[in-house]
Tab-separated table of C-alpha atoms in Angstrom:
chain	number	residue	atom	x	y	z
A	1	GLU	CA	37.273	-81.340	33.937
A	2	VAL	CA	39.134	-80.368	37.118
A	3	SER	CA	42.523	-81.955	37.713
A	4	ILE	CA	44.122	-82.711	41.079
A	5	SER	CA	45.988	-79.389	40.919
A	6	GLY	CA	42.726	-77.523	40.567
A	7	VAL	CA	43.310	-76.523	36.936
A	8	ASN	CA	40.765	-77.653	34.371
A	9	ALA	CA	41.251	-79.156	30.916
A	10	TYR	CA	40.900	-75.779	29.186
A	11	ARG	CA	44.294	-74.804	30.631
A	12	GLU	CA	45.901	-77.183	28.112
A	13	GLN	CA	44.533	-75.066	25.273
A	14	PHE	CA	46.719	-72.132	26.375
A	15	SER	CA	50.505	-71.793	26.499
A	16	LEU	CA	50.520	-70.689	30.136
A	17	ASP	CA	53.334	-71.911	32.396
A	18	PRO	CA	51.898	-74.920	34.285
A	19	ARG	CA	53.935	-73.965	37.363
A	20	VAL	CA	52.155	-70.617	37.683
A	21	ALA	CA	48.657	-69.792	38.929
A	22	TYR	CA	47.628	-67.276	36.263
A	23	LEU	CA	44.906	-65.167	37.866
A	24	ASN	CA	45.245	-61.922	35.906
A	25	HIS	CA	43.614	-62.498	32.543
A	26	GLY	CA	42.131	-59.003	32.827
A	27	SER	CA	45.422	-57.181	32.275
A	28	PHE	CA	46.829	-58.680	29.092
A	29	GLY	CA	44.657	-61.672	28.290
A	30	SER	CA	46.106	-64.984	27.139
A	31	VAL	CA	46.134	-66.313	23.585
A	32	PRO	CA	44.855	-69.876	22.982
A	33	LYS	CA	47.243	-72.156	21.114
A	34	ILE	CA	44.851	-72.516	18.178
A	35	VAL	CA	44.601	-68.735	17.801
A	36	ALA	CA	48.368	-68.281	18.093
A	37	GLU	CA	48.810	-70.908	15.378
A	38	ALA	CA	46.362	-69.046	13.119
A	39	GLN	CA	48.435	-65.903	13.617
A	40	ARG	CA	51.653	-67.770	12.785
A	41	GLU	CA	50.113	-69.062	9.556
A	42	ILE	CA	49.262	-65.490	8.585
A	43	GLN	CA	52.826	-64.418	9.349
A	44	LYS	CA	54.197	-67.313	7.285
A	45	LEU	CA	52.056	-66.169	4.369
A	46	GLU	CA	53.387	-62.653	4.838
A	47	GLU	CA	57.023	-63.754	4.879
A	48	SER	CA	56.652	-66.066	1.873
A	49	ASN	CA	56.189	-62.982	-0.315
A	50	PRO	CA	56.097	-59.694	1.613
A	51	ASN	CA	55.618	-57.568	-1.482
A	52	LEU	CA	52.593	-59.534	-2.693
A	53	PHE	CA	51.208	-59.764	0.850
A	54	PHE	CA	51.274	-56.048	1.657
A	55	ARG	CA	50.240	-54.829	-1.766
A	56	THR	CA	47.563	-57.353	-2.675
A	57	THR	CA	46.739	-60.003	-0.059
A	58	LEU	CA	46.603	-57.938	3.126
A	59	PRO	CA	43.890	-55.453	2.070
A	60	LYS	CA	41.514	-58.308	1.196
A	61	LEU	CA	42.235	-60.227	4.401
A	62	HIS	CA	41.886	-57.057	6.453
A	63	ASP	CA	38.499	-56.229	4.911
A	64	ALA	CA	37.289	-59.785	5.573
A	65	ALA	CA	38.421	-59.694	9.213
A	66	ARG	CA	36.904	-56.255	9.704
A	67	ALA	CA	33.570	-57.397	8.265
A	68	PHE	CA	33.558	-60.495	10.504
A	69	VAL	CA	34.257	-58.562	13.713
A	70	ALA	CA	31.834	-55.766	12.814
A	71	GLU	CA	29.028	-58.292	12.338
A	72	TRP	CA	29.919	-59.980	15.632
A	73	LEU	CA	29.677	-56.613	17.399
A	74	GLY	CA	26.384	-55.797	15.710
A	75	THR	CA	27.572	-52.921	13.559
A	76	SER	CA	28.474	-52.419	9.893
A	77	PRO	CA	31.999	-52.585	8.414
A	78	GLU	CA	31.661	-48.961	7.275
A	79	LEU	CA	31.415	-47.905	10.932
A	80	PHE	CA	34.222	-50.133	12.268
A	81	ALA	CA	38.025	-49.910	12.187
A	82	PHE	CA	40.775	-51.882	13.892
A	83	VAL	CA	43.021	-49.920	16.267
A	84	PRO	CA	45.966	-51.218	18.356
A	85	ASN	CA	44.334	-50.831	21.772
A	86	ALA	CA	41.472	-49.124	23.559
A	87	SER	CA	43.593	-46.322	25.014
A	88	GLN	CA	44.911	-45.272	21.614
A	89	GLY	CA	41.447	-45.562	20.108
A	90	VAL	CA	39.844	-43.391	22.794
A	91	ILE	CA	42.502	-40.692	22.436
A	92	THR	CA	42.159	-40.878	18.645
A	93	ALA	CA	38.403	-40.326	18.932
A	94	ALA	CA	38.803	-37.529	21.466
A	95	SER	CA	41.388	-35.789	19.294
A	96	ALA	CA	39.071	-36.017	16.287
A	97	LEU	CA	36.052	-34.684	18.175
A	98	ILE	CA	37.765	-31.789	19.980
A	99	THR	CA	38.096	-29.457	16.996
A	100	LYS	CA	37.620	-26.087	18.676
A	101	PRO	CA	39.756	-24.355	21.303
A	102	ARG	CA	38.375	-23.843	24.799
A	103	SER	CA	36.184	-26.931	24.645
A	104	GLN	CA	35.052	-28.776	27.772
A	105	ILE	CA	35.920	-32.436	28.331
A	106	VAL	CA	34.402	-34.563	31.099
A	107	ALA	CA	35.837	-37.857	32.357
A	108	THR	CA	35.497	-39.761	35.631
A	109	SER	CA	37.958	-40.240	38.464
A	110	LEU	CA	37.832	-43.995	37.795
A	111	GLY	CA	39.039	-43.594	34.201
A	112	TYR	CA	42.092	-45.472	32.987
A	113	GLY	CA	45.244	-43.566	33.934
A	114	GLY	CA	46.742	-43.638	30.444
A	115	VAL	CA	43.537	-42.274	28.926
A	116	LEU	CA	43.264	-39.510	31.541
A	117	ASN	CA	46.840	-38.510	30.686
A	118	GLY	CA	45.913	-38.338	27.017
A	119	LEU	CA	42.785	-36.277	27.675
A	120	ALA	CA	44.787	-33.856	29.822
A	121	GLU	CA	47.235	-33.378	26.963
A	122	ILE	CA	44.419	-32.783	24.450
A	123	ALA	CA	42.974	-30.196	26.837
A	124	ARG	CA	46.374	-28.511	27.157
A	125	ARG	CA	46.934	-28.361	23.404
A	126	THR	CA	43.477	-26.989	22.674
A	127	GLN	CA	43.285	-24.670	25.692
A	128	SER	CA	40.290	-26.706	26.813
A	129	THR	CA	39.071	-27.716	30.261
A	130	LEU	CA	39.128	-31.264	31.628
A	131	ARG	CA	36.485	-31.738	34.331
A	132	ILE	CA	36.654	-34.879	36.456
A	133	ALA	CA	33.454	-36.425	37.811
A	134	GLU	CA	34.452	-37.796	41.215
A	135	ILE	CA	33.064	-41.282	41.821
A	136	ASP	CA	33.647	-42.839	45.236
A	137	PHE	CA	33.491	-46.533	44.457
A	138	THR	CA	33.979	-47.425	48.125
A	139	ALA	CA	30.831	-45.650	49.302
A	140	GLY	CA	28.709	-48.115	51.230
A	141	ALA	CA	25.475	-47.035	49.542
A	142	GLN	CA	26.954	-46.572	46.062
A	143	THR	CA	24.295	-47.256	43.437
A	144	ALA	CA	23.808	-46.692	39.732
A	145	ASP	CA	21.897	-43.522	40.592
A	146	ASP	CA	24.815	-42.243	42.693
A	147	ILE	CA	27.234	-42.789	39.830
A	148	ALA	CA	24.944	-41.095	37.320
A	149	ASP	CA	24.540	-38.169	39.735
A	150	SER	CA	28.328	-37.830	40.016
A	151	VAL	CA	28.642	-37.483	36.233
A	152	PHE	CA	25.659	-35.123	36.163
A	153	ALA	CA	27.437	-32.817	38.619
A	154	ALA	CA	30.357	-32.406	36.196
A	155	LEU	CA	28.232	-31.612	33.129
A	156	THR	CA	27.366	-28.152	31.834
A	157	ASN	CA	25.691	-26.895	28.681
A	158	GLU	CA	29.259	-26.175	27.454
A	159	THR	CA	30.373	-29.810	27.668
A	160	THR	CA	31.795	-30.926	24.318
A	161	LEU	CA	32.998	-34.460	25.038
A	162	VAL	CA	32.342	-37.070	27.735
A	163	VAL	CA	34.578	-40.131	28.087
A	164	LEU	CA	33.138	-43.037	30.094
A	165	ASP	CA	34.467	-46.470	30.990
A	166	GLN	CA	32.014	-49.269	30.287
A	167	ILE	CA	33.935	-51.301	32.876
A	168	THR	CA	36.529	-49.469	34.951
A	169	SER	CA	39.963	-51.055	34.743
A	170	GLU	CA	41.486	-50.662	38.203
A	171	THR	CA	38.281	-50.857	40.246
A	172	ALA	CA	36.337	-53.378	38.106
A	173	LEU	CA	33.125	-51.351	38.259
A	174	LEU	CA	30.308	-51.875	35.765
A	175	LEU	CA	29.158	-48.327	35.083
A	176	PRO	CA	25.447	-47.745	34.316
A	177	ILE	CA	26.291	-46.457	30.841
A	178	ASP	CA	22.750	-46.299	29.465
A	179	GLN	CA	21.544	-44.302	32.462
A	180	ILE	CA	24.526	-41.929	32.336
A	181	VAL	CA	24.207	-41.334	28.596
A	182	ARG	CA	20.501	-40.499	28.958
A	183	THR	CA	21.554	-37.850	31.500
A	184	ILE	CA	24.207	-36.479	29.136
A	185	ARG	CA	21.763	-36.233	26.234
A	186	ARG	CA	19.395	-34.257	28.445
A	187	VAL	CA	21.864	-31.931	30.167
A	188	SER	CA	24.524	-31.537	27.447
A	189	PRO	CA	22.733	-32.320	24.177
A	190	HIS	CA	25.643	-31.185	22.004
A	191	ALA	CA	28.234	-33.327	23.788
A	192	ARG	CA	29.754	-36.367	22.104
A	193	VAL	CA	30.072	-39.559	24.136
A	194	VAL	CA	33.132	-41.805	23.787
A	195	ILE	CA	33.018	-45.183	25.534
A	196	ASP	CA	36.266	-46.737	26.754
A	197	ALA	CA	35.235	-50.376	26.522
A	198	ALA	CA	38.641	-51.920	27.157
A	199	HIS	CA	37.092	-54.837	29.075
A	200	ALA	CA	33.690	-55.136	27.406
A	201	PRO	CA	34.162	-57.395	24.329
A	202	GLY	CA	33.604	-60.967	25.419
A	203	MET	CA	32.600	-60.083	28.974
A	204	LEU	CA	29.421	-58.181	28.082
A	205	THR	CA	26.764	-59.359	25.638
A	206	PRO	CA	26.000	-57.276	23.688
A	207	ALA	CA	29.233	-55.332	23.967
A	208	LEU	CA	27.823	-52.158	22.417
A	209	PRO	CA	25.614	-50.042	24.700
A	210	ALA	CA	22.275	-48.629	23.553
A	211	ASP	CA	23.589	-45.123	22.913
A	212	PHE	CA	27.059	-43.678	22.287
A	213	ASP	CA	28.974	-41.770	19.628
A	214	VAL	CA	32.270	-43.683	19.576
A	215	TRP	CA	32.977	-47.013	21.270
A	216	VAL	CA	36.449	-48.535	21.568
A	217	GLY	CA	37.027	-52.045	22.907
A	218	ASN	CA	39.989	-54.410	23.290
A	219	PHE	CA	39.960	-57.860	21.701
A	220	HIS	CA	43.253	-58.959	23.263
A	221	LYS	CA	41.688	-59.261	26.726
A	222	TRP	CA	38.498	-61.293	27.143
A	223	ILE	CA	38.181	-62.369	23.501
A	224	CYS	CA	41.731	-63.820	23.619
A	225	ALA	CA	42.948	-62.251	20.374
A	226	PRO	CA	46.691	-61.789	19.865
A	227	ARG	CA	48.108	-58.494	21.096
A	228	ALA	CA	47.489	-55.838	20.062
A	229	SER	CA	43.949	-55.842	18.709
A	230	ALA	CA	41.065	-53.498	19.416
A	231	GLY	CA	38.155	-51.986	17.531
A	232	LEU	CA	36.688	-48.511	17.123
A	233	VAL	CA	32.978	-48.216	16.319
A	234	CYS	CA	31.204	-45.047	15.204
A	235	ARG	CA	27.494	-45.024	15.913
A	236	THR	CA	26.567	-42.991	12.825
A	237	SER	CA	28.052	-42.098	9.447
A	238	GLU	CA	28.147	-38.466	10.630
A	239	ILE	CA	30.501	-39.408	13.468
A	240	ALA	CA	32.492	-41.648	11.133
A	241	SER	CA	33.078	-38.704	8.800
A	242	GLN	CA	34.796	-36.902	11.695
A	243	MET	CA	37.117	-39.780	12.638
A	244	VAL	CA	40.722	-39.322	11.568
A	245	PRO	CA	43.768	-41.358	12.658
A	246	LEU	CA	46.340	-39.813	14.959
A	247	ALA	CA	48.921	-40.169	12.175
A	248	PRO	CA	47.294	-39.353	8.804
A	249	SER	CA	48.924	-41.407	6.058
A	250	TRP	CA	47.985	-43.170	2.827
A	251	ASP	CA	44.300	-43.152	1.854
A	252	PHE	CA	43.661	-40.352	4.322
A	253	GLU	CA	41.440	-38.722	1.720
A	254	ALA	CA	39.313	-41.890	1.571
A	255	GLY	CA	38.047	-41.243	5.089
A	256	PHE	CA	36.995	-43.643	7.817
A	257	PRO	CA	37.573	-46.588	8.031
A	258	LYS	CA	40.052	-46.934	5.147
A	259	SER	CA	42.248	-44.133	6.488
A	260	PHE	CA	42.723	-46.189	9.677
A	261	PHE	CA	44.031	-49.204	7.753
A	262	SER	CA	46.728	-47.542	5.681
A	263	GLN	CA	49.082	-46.755	8.549
A	264	GLY	CA	52.235	-48.063	6.887
A	265	THR	CA	54.262	-51.245	7.266
A	266	ASP	CA	53.256	-53.085	10.429
A	267	ASP	CA	52.365	-56.545	11.702
A	268	TYR	CA	48.617	-56.724	11.047
A	269	SER	CA	48.384	-60.411	11.933
A	270	SER	CA	46.774	-59.728	15.331
A	271	TYR	CA	43.842	-58.053	13.568
A	272	LEU	CA	43.571	-60.839	11.023
A	273	ALA	CA	43.601	-63.496	13.756
A	274	THR	CA	40.868	-61.807	15.807
A	275	PRO	CA	38.033	-63.725	14.059
A	276	HIS	CA	39.795	-66.950	15.083
A	277	ALA	CA	39.749	-65.776	18.709
A	278	ILE	CA	36.038	-65.005	18.510
A	279	LYS	CA	35.397	-68.472	17.061
A	280	PHE	CA	37.426	-70.036	19.884
A	281	CYS	CA	35.290	-68.336	22.537
A	282	GLU	CA	32.114	-69.242	20.659
A	283	SER	CA	33.272	-72.883	20.564
A	284	ILE	CA	33.225	-72.879	24.370
A	285	GLY	CA	29.891	-71.097	24.439
A	286	VAL	CA	29.008	-67.629	25.681
A	287	ASP	CA	26.752	-68.957	28.438
A	288	LYS	CA	29.331	-71.499	29.609
A	289	LEU	CA	32.087	-68.884	29.718
A	290	ASP	CA	29.932	-66.502	31.690
A	291	ALA	CA	28.676	-69.109	34.143
A	292	HIS	CA	32.132	-70.543	34.797
A	293	ASN	CA	33.870	-67.196	35.212
A	294	HIS	CA	31.083	-65.843	37.425
A	295	GLU	CA	31.150	-68.872	39.712
A	296	VAL	CA	34.930	-69.004	40.082
A	297	LEU	CA	35.164	-65.258	40.700
A	298	ASN	CA	32.369	-65.180	43.282
A	299	ASP	CA	33.724	-68.215	45.131
A	300	ALA	CA	37.282	-66.858	45.134
A	301	ALA	CA	36.186	-63.442	46.398
A	302	THR	CA	34.059	-64.989	49.149
A	303	MET	CA	36.866	-67.353	50.188
A	304	LEU	CA	39.432	-64.546	50.485
A	305	GLN	CA	37.051	-62.147	52.256
A	306	ASN	CA	36.162	-64.814	54.797
A	307	HIS	CA	39.825	-65.685	55.327
A	308	TRP	CA	40.899	-62.055	55.731
A	309	GLY	CA	37.782	-60.817	57.495
A	310	THR	CA	37.197	-58.038	54.980
A	311	GLU	CA	33.897	-56.833	53.551
A	312	THR	CA	32.587	-56.617	49.999
A	313	VAL	CA	33.570	-53.202	48.648
A	314	VAL	CA	31.419	-52.774	45.557
A	315	PRO	CA	27.779	-53.929	45.398
A	316	VAL	CA	27.470	-57.021	43.221
A	317	GLU	CA	24.955	-55.321	40.920
A	318	ILE	CA	27.578	-52.792	39.768
A	319	SER	CA	30.547	-55.167	39.833
A	320	SER	CA	31.997	-56.344	36.536
A	321	PRO	CA	31.122	-59.986	35.788
A	322	TRP	CA	34.644	-61.450	35.561
A	323	MET	CA	36.776	-59.078	37.692
A	324	ARG	CA	36.450	-58.141	41.353
A	325	LEU	CA	38.278	-56.128	44.018
A	326	VAL	CA	38.966	-57.850	47.336
A	327	ARG	CA	40.291	-55.683	50.135
A	328	LEU	CA	43.513	-56.764	51.807
A	329	PRO	CA	43.552	-56.770	55.658
A	330	LEU	CA	46.233	-54.088	55.971
A	331	LYS	CA	46.297	-51.291	58.551
A	332	LYS	CA	48.036	-48.890	56.192
A	333	GLN	CA	47.290	-48.264	52.522
A	334	LEU	CA	50.198	-49.202	50.267
A	335	THR	CA	51.556	-46.703	47.766
A	336	LYS	CA	51.460	-47.440	44.037
A	337	PRO	CA	55.186	-48.398	43.983
A	338	GLU	CA	54.616	-50.662	47.003
A	339	CYS	CA	51.665	-52.296	45.235
A	340	ASP	CA	53.832	-52.932	42.182
A	341	ALA	CA	56.551	-54.392	44.400
A	342	LEU	CA	54.021	-56.632	46.160
A	343	THR	CA	52.599	-57.800	42.826
A	344	LEU	CA	56.119	-58.838	41.804
A	345	LYS	CA	56.739	-60.492	45.169
A	346	VAL	CA	53.539	-62.554	44.771
A	347	SER	CA	54.744	-63.607	41.323
A	348	GLN	CA	58.183	-64.609	42.554
A	349	GLU	CA	57.374	-66.274	45.886
A	350	LEU	CA	53.873	-67.644	45.346
A	351	LYS	CA	54.213	-68.371	41.613
A	352	THR	CA	50.935	-66.534	41.188
A	353	GLU	CA	50.097	-63.764	38.746
A	354	THR	CA	47.658	-61.174	40.028
A	355	VAL	CA	47.622	-57.397	40.488
A	356	ILE	CA	47.597	-55.321	43.687
A	357	VAL	CA	46.019	-51.851	43.449
A	358	PRO	CA	45.492	-48.916	45.898
A	359	PRO	CA	42.382	-47.020	44.742
A	360	GLY	CA	40.507	-44.928	47.272
A	361	ASP	CA	41.926	-45.276	50.768
A	362	ALA	CA	42.782	-48.995	50.907
A	363	THR	CA	44.720	-51.754	49.129
A	364	TYR	CA	43.110	-54.511	47.086
A	365	VAL	CA	43.759	-57.620	45.063
A	366	ARG	CA	41.988	-57.320	41.727
A	367	LEU	CA	40.754	-60.794	40.876
A	368	SER	CA	40.143	-62.022	37.347
A	369	ALA	CA	38.592	-65.321	36.330
A	370	PHE	CA	38.641	-67.047	32.955
A	371	ILE	CA	37.755	-70.449	31.576
A	372	TYR	CA	41.126	-72.025	32.499
A	373	ASN	CA	40.893	-70.932	36.167
A	374	GLU	CA	39.505	-72.931	39.095
A	375	LEU	CA	38.914	-71.981	42.726
A	376	ALA	CA	41.865	-73.990	44.098
A	377	GLU	CA	44.323	-71.678	42.307
A	378	TYR	CA	43.175	-68.673	44.360
A	379	GLU	CA	44.122	-70.390	47.639
A	380	LYS	CA	47.679	-69.098	47.237
A	381	LEU	CA	46.437	-65.520	47.493
A	382	LYS	CA	45.650	-66.074	51.173
A	383	GLN	CA	49.388	-65.591	51.787
A	384	VAL	CA	49.563	-62.127	50.158
A	385	PRO	CA	49.339	-60.123	53.445
A	386	ASP	CA	52.284	-62.137	54.822
A	387	LEU	CA	54.496	-60.808	52.036
A	388	VAL	CA	53.914	-57.134	52.836
A	389	GLY	CA	56.575	-57.214	55.553
A	390	LYS	CA	59.139	-58.375	52.983
A	391	LEU	CA	58.805	-55.271	50.798
């Protein structure tokens, strides 16, 4: 399946520029041609008779898509709603669950920046407290117990809401969610737990953890759905009864999940095409996807670490399966603007798409691997340190 250029036959099933090494599936995903075509067919149907589509056809198609995805996740349609993206879904859930002033919210220092901004604003509006559990992902002896202990240290019997990443975005850490939630249930039994699962669908099987209150995951990343598509799952009907959209609109009185659908005129085709994306990934095979992505990622990380003489940062057992941080051999940590500039420089000069990040006290390349990637593509990244002087 591997061509001379090091790109396998699956690459042809995507619309990616053949001149570019696309090594950053983890940020925005990539839509297979067959899924994009399914979305276009839905849009053609919409434009052939918009009035009929929005009034009559769309609700039926939406219910069918919602039922399909809910079953795939292992939940019921009554507990599942589509939302545009994980960040918006998490903030929606947090807003719905923080109903009293002077509540206490707990999140981790590795949380997604956009979500942390949203939680800070909810805390400001409700005169609540946002407590951050500090997790040092670079600690040499970092274990699942250490991470759980860090969250434990931030909890009190006044904690109202805890927001946890199933897989951290910037640092690609696989948090021990089940262990952490058991701690929360013991220490803060009245707290609600919201899981930011932006990277979980497709990468983790099953995607839903054993215990949570609200789970929100993206489908436009590792499931390859069109952007933007994500799902919000309530664990119980009691939690579902508390879920309200950020912008209440038509059918608000009908409650969750119908109130989440009637958000006005929009392009719902990404939601409707999500089952096609799931079928595409299933046609490859869950085991094949996982094995391929694991192997490419591990080999690429090892190759770059050996070339740069840098060490593994995060223990493999708490690393996400298809994303990995590799430390760059730089004497000085780059700033966030410098990282963004370097990411662009890599794109322009090496024709390679990746992402450079500065968490902790160092600078890293965050690797992603998907079915269309092969090891040879990551060779170009060896030149990244040489570009720092050109910033």
